[in-house]
mmCIF file with all atom_site columns, C-alpha atoms in Angstrom:
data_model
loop_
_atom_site.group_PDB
_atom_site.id
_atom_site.type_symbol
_atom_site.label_atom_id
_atom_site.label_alt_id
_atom_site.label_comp_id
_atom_site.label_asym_id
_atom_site.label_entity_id
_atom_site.label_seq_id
_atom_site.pdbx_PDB_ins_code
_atom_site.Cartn_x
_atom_site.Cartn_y
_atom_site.Cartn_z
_atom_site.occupancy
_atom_site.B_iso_or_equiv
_atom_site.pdbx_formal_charge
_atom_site.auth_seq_id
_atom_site.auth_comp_id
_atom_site.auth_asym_id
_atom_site.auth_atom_id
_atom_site.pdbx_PDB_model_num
ATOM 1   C CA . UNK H 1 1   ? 61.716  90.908  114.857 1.00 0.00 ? 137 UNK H CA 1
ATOM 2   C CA . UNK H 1 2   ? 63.691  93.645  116.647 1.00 0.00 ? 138 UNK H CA 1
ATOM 3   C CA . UNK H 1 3   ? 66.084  95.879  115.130 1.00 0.00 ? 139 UNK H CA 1
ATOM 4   C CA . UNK H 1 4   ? 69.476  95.314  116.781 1.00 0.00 ? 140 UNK H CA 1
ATOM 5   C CA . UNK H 1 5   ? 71.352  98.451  117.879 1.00 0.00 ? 141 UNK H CA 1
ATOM 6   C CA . UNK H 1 6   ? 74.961  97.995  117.712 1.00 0.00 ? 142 UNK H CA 1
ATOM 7   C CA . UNK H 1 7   ? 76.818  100.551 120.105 1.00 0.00 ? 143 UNK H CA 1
ATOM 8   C CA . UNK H 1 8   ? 80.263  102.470 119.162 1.00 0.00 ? 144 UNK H CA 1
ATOM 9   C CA . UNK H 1 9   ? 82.192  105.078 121.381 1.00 0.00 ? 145 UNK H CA 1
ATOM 10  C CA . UNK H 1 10  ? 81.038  109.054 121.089 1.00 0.00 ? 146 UNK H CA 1
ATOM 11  C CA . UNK H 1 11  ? 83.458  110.283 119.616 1.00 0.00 ? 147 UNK H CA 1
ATOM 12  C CA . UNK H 1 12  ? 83.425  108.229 116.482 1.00 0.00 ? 148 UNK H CA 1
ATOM 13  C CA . UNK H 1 13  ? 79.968  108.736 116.167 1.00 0.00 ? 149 UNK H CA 1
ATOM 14  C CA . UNK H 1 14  ? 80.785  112.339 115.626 1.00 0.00 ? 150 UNK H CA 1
ATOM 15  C CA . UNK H 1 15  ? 83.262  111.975 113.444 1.00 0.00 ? 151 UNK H CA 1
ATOM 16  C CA . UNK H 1 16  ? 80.728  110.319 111.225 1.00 0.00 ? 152 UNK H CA 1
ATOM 17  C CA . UNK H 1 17  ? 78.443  112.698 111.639 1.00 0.00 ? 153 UNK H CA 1
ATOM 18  C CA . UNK H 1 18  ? 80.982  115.374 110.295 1.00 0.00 ? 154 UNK H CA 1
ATOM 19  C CA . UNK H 1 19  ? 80.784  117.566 113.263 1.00 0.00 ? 155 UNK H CA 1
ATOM 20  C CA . UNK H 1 20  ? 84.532  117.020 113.932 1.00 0.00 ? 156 UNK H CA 1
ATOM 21  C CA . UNK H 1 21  ? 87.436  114.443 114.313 1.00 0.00 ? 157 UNK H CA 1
ATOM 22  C CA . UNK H 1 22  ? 87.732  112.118 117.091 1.00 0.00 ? 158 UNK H CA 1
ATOM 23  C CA . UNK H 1 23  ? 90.705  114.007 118.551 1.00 0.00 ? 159 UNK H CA 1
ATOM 24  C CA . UNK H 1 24  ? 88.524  117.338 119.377 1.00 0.00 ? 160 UNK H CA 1
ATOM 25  C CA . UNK H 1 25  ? 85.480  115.299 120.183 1.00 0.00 ? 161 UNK H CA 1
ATOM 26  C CA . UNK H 1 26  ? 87.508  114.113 122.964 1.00 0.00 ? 162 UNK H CA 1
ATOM 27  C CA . UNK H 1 27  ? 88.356  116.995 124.108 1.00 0.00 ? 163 UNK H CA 1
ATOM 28  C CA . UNK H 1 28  ? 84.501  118.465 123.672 1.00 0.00 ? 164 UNK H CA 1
ATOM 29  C CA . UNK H 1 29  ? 84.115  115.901 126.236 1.00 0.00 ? 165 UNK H CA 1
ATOM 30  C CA . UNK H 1 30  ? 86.555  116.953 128.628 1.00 0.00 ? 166 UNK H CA 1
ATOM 31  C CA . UNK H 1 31  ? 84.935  120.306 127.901 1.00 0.00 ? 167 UNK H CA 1
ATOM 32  C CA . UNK H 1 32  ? 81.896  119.184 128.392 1.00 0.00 ? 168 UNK H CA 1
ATOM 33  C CA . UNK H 1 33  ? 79.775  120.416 125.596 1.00 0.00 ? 169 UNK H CA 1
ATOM 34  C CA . UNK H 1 34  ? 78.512  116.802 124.742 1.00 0.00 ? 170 UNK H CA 1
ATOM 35  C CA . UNK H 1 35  ? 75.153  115.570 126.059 1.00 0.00 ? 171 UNK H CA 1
ATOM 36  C CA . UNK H 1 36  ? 73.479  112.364 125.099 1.00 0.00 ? 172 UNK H CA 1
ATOM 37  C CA . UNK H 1 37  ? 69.970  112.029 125.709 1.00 0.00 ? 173 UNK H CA 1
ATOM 38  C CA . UNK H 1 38  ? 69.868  115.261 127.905 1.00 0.00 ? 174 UNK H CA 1
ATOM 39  C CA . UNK H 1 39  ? 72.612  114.385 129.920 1.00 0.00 ? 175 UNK H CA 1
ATOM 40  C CA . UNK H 1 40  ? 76.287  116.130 129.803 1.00 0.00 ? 176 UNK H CA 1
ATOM 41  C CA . UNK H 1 41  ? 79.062  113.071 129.091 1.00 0.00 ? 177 UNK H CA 1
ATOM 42  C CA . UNK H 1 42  ? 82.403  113.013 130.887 1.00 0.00 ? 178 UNK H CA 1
ATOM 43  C CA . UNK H 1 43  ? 84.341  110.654 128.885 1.00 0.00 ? 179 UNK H CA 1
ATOM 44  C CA . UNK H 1 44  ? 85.181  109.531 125.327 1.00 0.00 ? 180 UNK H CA 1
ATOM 45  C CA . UNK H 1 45  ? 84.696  105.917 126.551 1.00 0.00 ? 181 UNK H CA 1
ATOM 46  C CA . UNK H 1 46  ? 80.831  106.718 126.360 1.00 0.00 ? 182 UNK H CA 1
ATOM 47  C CA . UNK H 1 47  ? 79.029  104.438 124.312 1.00 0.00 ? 183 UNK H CA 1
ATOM 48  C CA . UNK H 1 48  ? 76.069  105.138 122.151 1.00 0.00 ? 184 UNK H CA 1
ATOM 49  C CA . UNK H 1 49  ? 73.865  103.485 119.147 1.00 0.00 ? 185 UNK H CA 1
ATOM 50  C CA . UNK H 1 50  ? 71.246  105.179 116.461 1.00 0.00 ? 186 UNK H CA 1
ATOM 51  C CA . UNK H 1 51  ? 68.522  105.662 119.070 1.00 0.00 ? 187 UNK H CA 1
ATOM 52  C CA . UNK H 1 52  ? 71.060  107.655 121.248 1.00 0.00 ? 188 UNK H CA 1
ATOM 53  C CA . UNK H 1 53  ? 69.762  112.091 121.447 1.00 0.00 ? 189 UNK H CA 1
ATOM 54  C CA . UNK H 1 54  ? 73.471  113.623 120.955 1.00 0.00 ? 190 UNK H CA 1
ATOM 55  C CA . UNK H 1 55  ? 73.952  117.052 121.067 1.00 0.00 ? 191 UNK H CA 1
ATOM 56  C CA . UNK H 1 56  ? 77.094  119.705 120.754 1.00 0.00 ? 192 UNK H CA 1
ATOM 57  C CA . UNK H 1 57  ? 76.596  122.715 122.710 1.00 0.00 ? 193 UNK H CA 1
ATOM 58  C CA . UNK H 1 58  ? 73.012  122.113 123.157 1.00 0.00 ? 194 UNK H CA 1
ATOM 59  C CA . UNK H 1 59  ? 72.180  121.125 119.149 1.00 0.00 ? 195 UNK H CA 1
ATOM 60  C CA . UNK H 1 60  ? 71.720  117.876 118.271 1.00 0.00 ? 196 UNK H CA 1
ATOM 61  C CA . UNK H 1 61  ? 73.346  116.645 115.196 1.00 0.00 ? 197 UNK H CA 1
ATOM 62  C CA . UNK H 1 62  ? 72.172  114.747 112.238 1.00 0.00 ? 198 UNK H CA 1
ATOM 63  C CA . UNK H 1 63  ? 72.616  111.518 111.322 1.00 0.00 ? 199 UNK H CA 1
ATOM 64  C CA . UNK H 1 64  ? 75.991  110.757 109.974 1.00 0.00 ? 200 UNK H CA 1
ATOM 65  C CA . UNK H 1 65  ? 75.463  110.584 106.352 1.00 0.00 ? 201 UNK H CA 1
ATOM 66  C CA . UNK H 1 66  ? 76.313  107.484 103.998 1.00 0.00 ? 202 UNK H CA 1
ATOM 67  C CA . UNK H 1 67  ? 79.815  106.077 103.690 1.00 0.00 ? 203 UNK H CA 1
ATOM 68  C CA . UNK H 1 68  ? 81.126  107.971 100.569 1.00 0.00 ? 204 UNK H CA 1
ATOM 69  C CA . UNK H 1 69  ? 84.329  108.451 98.201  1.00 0.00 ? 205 UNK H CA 1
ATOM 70  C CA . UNK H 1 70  ? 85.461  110.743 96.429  1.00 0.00 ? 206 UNK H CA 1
ATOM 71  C CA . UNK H 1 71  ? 87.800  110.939 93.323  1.00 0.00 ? 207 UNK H CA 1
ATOM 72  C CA . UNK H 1 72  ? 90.589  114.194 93.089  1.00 0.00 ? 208 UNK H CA 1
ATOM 73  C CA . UNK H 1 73  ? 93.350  115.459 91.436  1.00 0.00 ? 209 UNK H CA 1
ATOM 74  C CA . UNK H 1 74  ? 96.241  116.590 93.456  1.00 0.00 ? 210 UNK H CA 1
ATOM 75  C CA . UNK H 1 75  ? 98.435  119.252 91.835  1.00 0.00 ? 211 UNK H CA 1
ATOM 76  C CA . UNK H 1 76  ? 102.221 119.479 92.407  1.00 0.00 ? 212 UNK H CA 1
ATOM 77  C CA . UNK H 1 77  ? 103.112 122.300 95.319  1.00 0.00 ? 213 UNK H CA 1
ATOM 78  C CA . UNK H 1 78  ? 99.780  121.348 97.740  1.00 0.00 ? 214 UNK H CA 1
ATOM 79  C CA . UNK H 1 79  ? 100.143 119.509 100.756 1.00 0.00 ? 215 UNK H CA 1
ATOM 80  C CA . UNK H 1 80  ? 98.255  116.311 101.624 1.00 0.00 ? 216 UNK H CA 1
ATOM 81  C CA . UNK H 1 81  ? 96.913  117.675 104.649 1.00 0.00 ? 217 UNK H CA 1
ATOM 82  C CA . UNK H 1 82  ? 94.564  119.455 106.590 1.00 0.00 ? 218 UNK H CA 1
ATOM 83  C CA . UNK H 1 83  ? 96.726  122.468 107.478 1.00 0.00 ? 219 UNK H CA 1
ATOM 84  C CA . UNK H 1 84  ? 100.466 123.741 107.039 1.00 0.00 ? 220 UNK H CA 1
ATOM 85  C CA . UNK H 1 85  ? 101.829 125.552 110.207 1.00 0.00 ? 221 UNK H CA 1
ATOM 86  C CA . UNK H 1 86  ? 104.255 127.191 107.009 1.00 0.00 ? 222 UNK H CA 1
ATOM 87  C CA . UNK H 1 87  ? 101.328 128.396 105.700 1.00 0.00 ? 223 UNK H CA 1
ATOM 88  C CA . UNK H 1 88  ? 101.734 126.347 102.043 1.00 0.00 ? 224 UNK H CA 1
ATOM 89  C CA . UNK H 1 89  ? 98.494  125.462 100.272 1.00 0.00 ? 225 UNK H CA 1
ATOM 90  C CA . UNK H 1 90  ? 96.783  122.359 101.061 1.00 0.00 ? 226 UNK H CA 1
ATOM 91  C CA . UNK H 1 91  ? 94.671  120.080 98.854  1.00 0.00 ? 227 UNK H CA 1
ATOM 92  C CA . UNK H 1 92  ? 91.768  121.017 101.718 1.00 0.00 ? 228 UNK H CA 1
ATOM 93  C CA . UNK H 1 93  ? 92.019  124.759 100.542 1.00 0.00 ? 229 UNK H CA 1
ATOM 94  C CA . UNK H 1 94  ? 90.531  123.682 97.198  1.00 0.00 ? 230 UNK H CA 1
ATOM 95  C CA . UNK H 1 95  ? 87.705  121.623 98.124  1.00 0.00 ? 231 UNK H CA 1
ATOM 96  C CA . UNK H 1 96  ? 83.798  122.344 97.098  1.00 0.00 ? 232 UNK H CA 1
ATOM 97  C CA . UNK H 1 97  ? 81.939  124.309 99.908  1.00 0.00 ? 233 UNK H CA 1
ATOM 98  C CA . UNK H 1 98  ? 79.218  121.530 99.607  1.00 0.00 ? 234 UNK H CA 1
ATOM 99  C CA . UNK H 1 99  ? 81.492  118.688 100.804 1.00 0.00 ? 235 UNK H CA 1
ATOM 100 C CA . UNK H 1 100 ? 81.182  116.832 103.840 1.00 0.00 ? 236 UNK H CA 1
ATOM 101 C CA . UNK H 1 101 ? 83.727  116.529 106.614 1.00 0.00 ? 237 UNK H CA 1
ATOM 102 C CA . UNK H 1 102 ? 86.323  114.008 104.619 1.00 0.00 ? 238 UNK H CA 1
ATOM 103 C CA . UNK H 1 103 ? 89.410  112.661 105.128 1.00 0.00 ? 239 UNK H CA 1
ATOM 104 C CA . UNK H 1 104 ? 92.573  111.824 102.788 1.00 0.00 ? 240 UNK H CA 1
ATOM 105 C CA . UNK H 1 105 ? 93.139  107.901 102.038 1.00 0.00 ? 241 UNK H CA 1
ATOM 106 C CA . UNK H 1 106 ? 96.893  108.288 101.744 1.00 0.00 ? 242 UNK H CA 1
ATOM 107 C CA . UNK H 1 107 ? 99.317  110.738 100.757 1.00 0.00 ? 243 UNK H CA 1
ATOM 108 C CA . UNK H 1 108 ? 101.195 112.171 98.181  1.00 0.00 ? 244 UNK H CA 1
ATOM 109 C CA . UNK H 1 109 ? 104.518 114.152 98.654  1.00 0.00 ? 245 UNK H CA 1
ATOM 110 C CA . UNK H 1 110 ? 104.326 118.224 97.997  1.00 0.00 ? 246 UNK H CA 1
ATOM 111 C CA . UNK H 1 111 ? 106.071 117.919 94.652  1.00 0.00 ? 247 UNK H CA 1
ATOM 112 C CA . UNK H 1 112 ? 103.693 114.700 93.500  1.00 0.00 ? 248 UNK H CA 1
ATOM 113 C CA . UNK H 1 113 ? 100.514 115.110 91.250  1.00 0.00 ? 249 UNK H CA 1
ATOM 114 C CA . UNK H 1 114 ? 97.940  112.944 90.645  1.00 0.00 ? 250 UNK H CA 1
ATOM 115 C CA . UNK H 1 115 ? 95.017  111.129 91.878  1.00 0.00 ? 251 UNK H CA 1
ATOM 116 C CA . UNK H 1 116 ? 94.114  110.840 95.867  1.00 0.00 ? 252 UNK H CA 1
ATOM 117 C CA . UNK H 1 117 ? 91.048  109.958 97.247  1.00 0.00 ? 253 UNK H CA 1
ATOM 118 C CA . UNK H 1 118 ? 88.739  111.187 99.630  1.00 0.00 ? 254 UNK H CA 1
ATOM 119 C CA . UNK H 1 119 ? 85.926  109.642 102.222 1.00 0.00 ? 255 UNK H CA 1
ATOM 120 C CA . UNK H 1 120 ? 83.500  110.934 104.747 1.00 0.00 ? 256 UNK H CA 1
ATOM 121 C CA . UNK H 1 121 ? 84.294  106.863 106.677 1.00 0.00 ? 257 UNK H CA 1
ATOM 122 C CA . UNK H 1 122 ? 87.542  107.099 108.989 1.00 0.00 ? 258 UNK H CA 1
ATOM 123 C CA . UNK H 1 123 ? 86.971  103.531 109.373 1.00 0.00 ? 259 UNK H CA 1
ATOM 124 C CA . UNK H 1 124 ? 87.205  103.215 105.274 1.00 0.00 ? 260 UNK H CA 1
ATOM 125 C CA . UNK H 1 125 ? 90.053  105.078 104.696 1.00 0.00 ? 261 UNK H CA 1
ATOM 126 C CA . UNK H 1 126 ? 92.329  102.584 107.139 1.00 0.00 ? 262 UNK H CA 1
ATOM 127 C CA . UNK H 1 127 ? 90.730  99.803  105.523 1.00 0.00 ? 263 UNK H CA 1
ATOM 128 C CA . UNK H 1 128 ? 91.946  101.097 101.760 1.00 0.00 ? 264 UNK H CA 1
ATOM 129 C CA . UNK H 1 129 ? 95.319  102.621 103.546 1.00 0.00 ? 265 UNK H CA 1
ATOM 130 C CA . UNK H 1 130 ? 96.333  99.177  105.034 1.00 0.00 ? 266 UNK H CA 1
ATOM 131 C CA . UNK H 1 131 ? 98.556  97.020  103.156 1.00 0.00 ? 267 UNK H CA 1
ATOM 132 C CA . UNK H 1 132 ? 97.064  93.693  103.721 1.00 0.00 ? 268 UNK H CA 1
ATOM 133 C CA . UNK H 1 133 ? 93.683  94.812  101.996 1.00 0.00 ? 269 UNK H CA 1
ATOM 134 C CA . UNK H 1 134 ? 95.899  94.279  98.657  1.00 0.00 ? 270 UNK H CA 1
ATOM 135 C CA . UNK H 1 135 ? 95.135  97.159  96.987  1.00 0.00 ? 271 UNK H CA 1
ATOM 136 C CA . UNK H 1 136 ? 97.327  97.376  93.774  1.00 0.00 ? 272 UNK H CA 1
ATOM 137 C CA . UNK H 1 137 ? 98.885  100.904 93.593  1.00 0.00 ? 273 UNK H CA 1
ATOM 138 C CA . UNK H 1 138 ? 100.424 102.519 90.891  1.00 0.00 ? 274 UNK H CA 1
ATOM 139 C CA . UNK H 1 139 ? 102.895 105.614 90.196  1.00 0.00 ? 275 UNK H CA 1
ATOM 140 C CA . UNK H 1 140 ? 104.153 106.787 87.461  1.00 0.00 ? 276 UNK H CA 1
ATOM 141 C CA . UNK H 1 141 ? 107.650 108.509 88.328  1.00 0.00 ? 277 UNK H CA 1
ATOM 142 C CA . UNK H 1 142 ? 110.237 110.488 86.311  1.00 0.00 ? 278 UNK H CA 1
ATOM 143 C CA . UNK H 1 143 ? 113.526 110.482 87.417  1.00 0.00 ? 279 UNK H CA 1
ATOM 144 C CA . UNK H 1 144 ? 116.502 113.041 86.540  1.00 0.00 ? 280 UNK H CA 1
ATOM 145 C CA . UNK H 1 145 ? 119.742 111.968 86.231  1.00 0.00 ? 281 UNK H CA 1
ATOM 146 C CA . UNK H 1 146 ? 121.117 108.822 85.939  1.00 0.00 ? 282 UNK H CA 1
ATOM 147 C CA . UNK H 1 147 ? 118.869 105.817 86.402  1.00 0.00 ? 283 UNK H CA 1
ATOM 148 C CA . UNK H 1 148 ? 120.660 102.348 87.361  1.00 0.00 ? 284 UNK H CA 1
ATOM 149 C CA . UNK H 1 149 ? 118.853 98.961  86.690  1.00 0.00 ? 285 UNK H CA 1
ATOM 150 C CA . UNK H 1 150 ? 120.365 97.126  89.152  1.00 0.00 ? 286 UNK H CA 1
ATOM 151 C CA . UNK H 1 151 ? 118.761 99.649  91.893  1.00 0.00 ? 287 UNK H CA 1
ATOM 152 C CA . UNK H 1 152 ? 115.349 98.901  90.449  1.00 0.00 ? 288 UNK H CA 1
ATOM 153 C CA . UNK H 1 153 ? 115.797 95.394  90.599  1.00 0.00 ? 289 UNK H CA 1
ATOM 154 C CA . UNK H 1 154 ? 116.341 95.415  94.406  1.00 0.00 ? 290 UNK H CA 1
ATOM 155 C CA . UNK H 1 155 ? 113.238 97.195  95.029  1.00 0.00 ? 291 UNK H CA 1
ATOM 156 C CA . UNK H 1 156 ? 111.383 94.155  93.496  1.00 0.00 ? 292 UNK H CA 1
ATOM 157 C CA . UNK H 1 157 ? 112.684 91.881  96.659  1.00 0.00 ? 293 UNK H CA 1
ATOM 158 C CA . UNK H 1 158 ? 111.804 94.701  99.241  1.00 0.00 ? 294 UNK H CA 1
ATOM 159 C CA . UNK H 1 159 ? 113.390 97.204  101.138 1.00 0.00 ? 295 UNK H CA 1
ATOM 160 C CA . UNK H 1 160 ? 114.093 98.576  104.561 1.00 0.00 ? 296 UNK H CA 1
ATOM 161 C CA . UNK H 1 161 ? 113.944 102.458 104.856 1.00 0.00 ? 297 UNK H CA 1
ATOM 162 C CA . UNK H 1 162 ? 114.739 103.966 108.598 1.00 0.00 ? 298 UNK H CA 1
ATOM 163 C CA . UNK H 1 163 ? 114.330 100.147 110.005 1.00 0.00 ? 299 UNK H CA 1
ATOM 164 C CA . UNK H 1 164 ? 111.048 99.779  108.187 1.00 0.00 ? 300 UNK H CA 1
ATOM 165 C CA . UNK H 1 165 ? 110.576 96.707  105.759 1.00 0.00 ? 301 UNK H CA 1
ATOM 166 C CA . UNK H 1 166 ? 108.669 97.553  102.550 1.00 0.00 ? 302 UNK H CA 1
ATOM 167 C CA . UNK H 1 167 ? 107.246 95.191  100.680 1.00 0.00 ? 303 UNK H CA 1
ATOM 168 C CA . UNK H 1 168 ? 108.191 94.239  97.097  1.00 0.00 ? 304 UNK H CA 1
ATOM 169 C CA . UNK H 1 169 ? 107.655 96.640  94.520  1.00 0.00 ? 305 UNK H CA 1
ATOM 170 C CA . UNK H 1 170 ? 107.217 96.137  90.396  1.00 0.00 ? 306 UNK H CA 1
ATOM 171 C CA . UNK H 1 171 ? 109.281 98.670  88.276  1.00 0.00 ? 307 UNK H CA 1
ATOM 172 C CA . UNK H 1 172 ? 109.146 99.055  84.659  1.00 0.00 ? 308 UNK H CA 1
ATOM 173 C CA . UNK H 1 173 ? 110.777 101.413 82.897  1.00 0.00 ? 309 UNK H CA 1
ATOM 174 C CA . UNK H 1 174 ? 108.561 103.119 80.221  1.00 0.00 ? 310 UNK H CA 1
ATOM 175 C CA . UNK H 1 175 ? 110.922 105.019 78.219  1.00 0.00 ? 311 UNK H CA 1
ATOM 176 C CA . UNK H 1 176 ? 114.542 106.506 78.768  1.00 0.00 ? 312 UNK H CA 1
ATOM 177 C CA . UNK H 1 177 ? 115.046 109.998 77.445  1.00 0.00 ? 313 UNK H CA 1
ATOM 178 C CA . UNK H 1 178 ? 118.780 111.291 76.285  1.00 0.00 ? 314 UNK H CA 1
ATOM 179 C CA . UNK H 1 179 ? 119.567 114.750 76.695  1.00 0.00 ? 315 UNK H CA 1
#
């Protein structure tokens, strides 16, 4: 039996392979500084499978490497990104040498801490980001000032923030603190 070859667009392909993200492979292309199987590629709608010879700027990459995820602890004051025209730290900054190329699945806000995750798969990180997977997510929040009931209640039927509908979230309240 033959092995079946399944084809996906160029630029993908080298995202998995962790030579960059889809965005600048496209424009490689328009540069063009991508060949496949010796011969220089003009557009990002280019479609290629495992047996396909790619190579950037005459060096042909590796194989992208196996769908992984990563675990990580995001302090308060770093960005969720990649990199801050401001100049702030982002959680990238931080990250072992060693790494792959990865990408965030999610966010959390600059002042938020806690735990993000990270995968080498573009295609996994939509699939965990997208509400309709069902992934159960949990925060832990404290709140200064006073806290009203009745606006936690109406978070538990949904809300609509900027014209966008959010779907219902569970509140409860751990502990109240006097000072």
């Amino acid at each position: 039996m033959s092995k079946k070859f399944i084809s996906e667009r160029i630029a993908k392909k080298l995202s998995r392979a962790g030579v960059c993200s889809r965005r600048l492979a496209e424009k490689m292309i328009l540069d063009r500084r991508i060949r496949v199987d010796g011969i220089v590629i003009d557009t990002p709608a280019t479609l290629v499978n495992d047996k396909s010879i790619i190579a950037v700027d005459r060096k042909e990459i590796a194989s992208p490497d196996r769908e992984r995820l990563w675990r990580l602890h995001k302090a308060r004051g770093v960005l969720s990104t990649n990199n801050d025209p401001k100049g702030r730290p982002t959680l990238f900054q931080n990250l072992p040498g060693e790494l792959p190329r990865v990408m965030l699945v999610g966010r959390l806000d600059f002042n938020s801490e806690g735990l993000i995750l990270l995968t080498n798969n573009g295609e996994l990180a939509r699939k965990l980001e997208l509400p309709e997977t069902g992934w159960t997510r949990r925060y832990r929040v404290r709140v200064h000032g006073e806290l009203k009931m009745s606006k936690l209640e109406n978070l538990e039927k949904g809300i609509t923030i900027d014209g966008i509908r959010y779907g219902p979230i569970t509140v409860k309240l751990e502990r109240k603190q006097n000072t």
